Amino acid sequence: MILKITLLSNTIITNGNGDALIDLDCDYNEYGLPYISAKRLKGMLKDSANELVSMGQDINVLRLFGDENNEGIIKLSDARLQDYEILEKLSNDFNPDLFKNSFSVVLSHTSLDERGVAKKGSLRRFRAYDKGLIFESEIDENFKQEFQKDLELICLNLRYIGHKRTRGFGKVKCEIISSQNDEKTAQTNEIHKDIMVFTLLDDVILTNLSGDENTIDTKEYLSASAIKGAFKKLGVEYSKPQNAYFYDGENIFYPAPMNLKKYKYKDDLVVFNENIEKNDDEKKSNIGGYVCIKNSILSKAKISTINKTHVSLADKENMSLTELEKYESEGKYKNKIFSYTAISKGQQFAIKLDKIDDFSSLNGKVLRLGKSANSQYGRVKISFESSNNKESNFNNEFYLVAISPVLLRNEIGGFEPSFDALKNELEKQGLKLEKIVVSRYEKAQFYNNSYKCKTPQVMGFSTGSVFKVSGNLNQELVQLKIQDEFGFGWLKAYKSFDNLELKSDKKDNETNQNSKNKLEKLKLSDDELKNIESTLKNILKKDLEQRVFLSNEYKNYEIQYPECKNRSKDKMTKSELARIEKVLNIIGFDNEKSIIDLFKKEFKPKQNGKQNEFLDKMERNKKGLNLSGIDIEKFKLPNYDKYYDKEYLFYLKIKTLISKLKQARKETK
């Protein structure tokens, strides 16, 4: 199902931010396309539901929307513009600011005192979405049909949203429509695909412990427990789950081995291993992060994250007695401001599957992972790919690196990360532990779903610990058996760390390069352009205007040529320039008629008067007045030539000339 929102008036969906020109801005994504966040949308629907309950309607608000302790059944995505996918492709040819201005208008307002005079310092500017925009939000496919009538009634009752809704803004029409995107999962009998890819459709929060109660940080990977839980909701068992790490379309980037270091204060990057000389006193730091080692080249990826701030309105019914008394006396809610750090959408994470794993039924499925997954965050799409890496065989001595915490038990069954305990577990895999190259300990715990609580913390070898082993291994990943059902104990094999070359770090804007490259390769078809024709024409108008007014031709163009300006009899006065400007605003002109011909036709010249002198001046300045030095046609984008409105080209010519006339008036003494 699709939640469709049509704006019946200009609407202010503010993000609380502003800049030097705009005091209150709206929500936009990285392409400059407006959206309504799922959290905001769900809150507005909940307010509408509570309003209906107060009218006597029987609606189970708790079941639909949940609370701090109960999960609601309504799960929404951000409400995006209709034809968003087409507009996203179109963003390759236009900058985000242009898109912003194409779907919104900047307005001003002020406050008046008792005399009707504007108060000093009260002028404010804000941005509002244009009337007529249509937004669509996807409702989770698992939404129970028994509540559909309640949801339709809630949507029907939702008539105003956003800021200044009591002052003529924010009128909307909200309705539920059937989804036209009935994608069927392709069941193929192709060769086994051993890479399960998770593409982030939304920002994802996998909670990491933080010292600030109002700040929630995220892990930089998709945790095994979160993936296992999401699979279970779909009826799929994942007996030996793995963490999903960053994937660039070719390689998976695993946690960096701890034995790889670089000089701390040098610009040149040098990779060290456990054979480093002990007498080297220079400070070094771990490589850290997530790396891929291939053909003796170590590549490092930095995961792109985003920080978002939210405001939670206090619930009067759940207030303490003290808070309630304060509310009744002062009429104030105790609102909470909190911040989320999330993994940015558009990135991909992946798991290397074992041959026996078969998750083909999940191909194309959308999961919800992490915190606030019911609204705004957490949507992840599954796909499968074949790895380009050939099967690796590891013989004699090689290294195992922990890519998840490794939990071990001692002889009496307690958790203990020790050499002997690790040696015993590796022997079960047919491997001999030669030595622990470098290791650290970390506390690990997992969630017991049966008892709805976390287990006590236990000690284990930390992610990145390196062990030197000997034996034979015919795969690059191996898992120890202790607590393997929670994703612990995964090790990755490396043949050697000698002679590694460290490739420069990937920047944040390169982390999503794979998805951006895919976007650039997608070209718009004629049918797609036809679907957004009216929107495209509006964008092209603003783009053309921007190109003309920022061009050097416009900046250097003069209405009065220098030779005319230096002769008093040919120099036009302010009143004469204003007269031309006024006529152009009322009548305009086209390519078939010059301004002089227009004046001769509209105003009969006097035989002996100033009118002839005025026309003579215009004749001598006709090159400047006809904009002969600015060719507006050349600023058009050739790919969209047929979508330019010819009438607008004439209008822009008039607008450009009027702008230069105003500039000439300012320069005229």
XYZ file of C-alpha atoms in Angstrom, residues 138 166 262 417 499 519:
6
model
C 5.382 3.017 1.329
C -3.301 27.900 11.199
C 51.486 2.858 10.258
C 39.966 -16.050 26.209
C 55.200 -6.718 1.402
C 22.984 6.034 -10.959
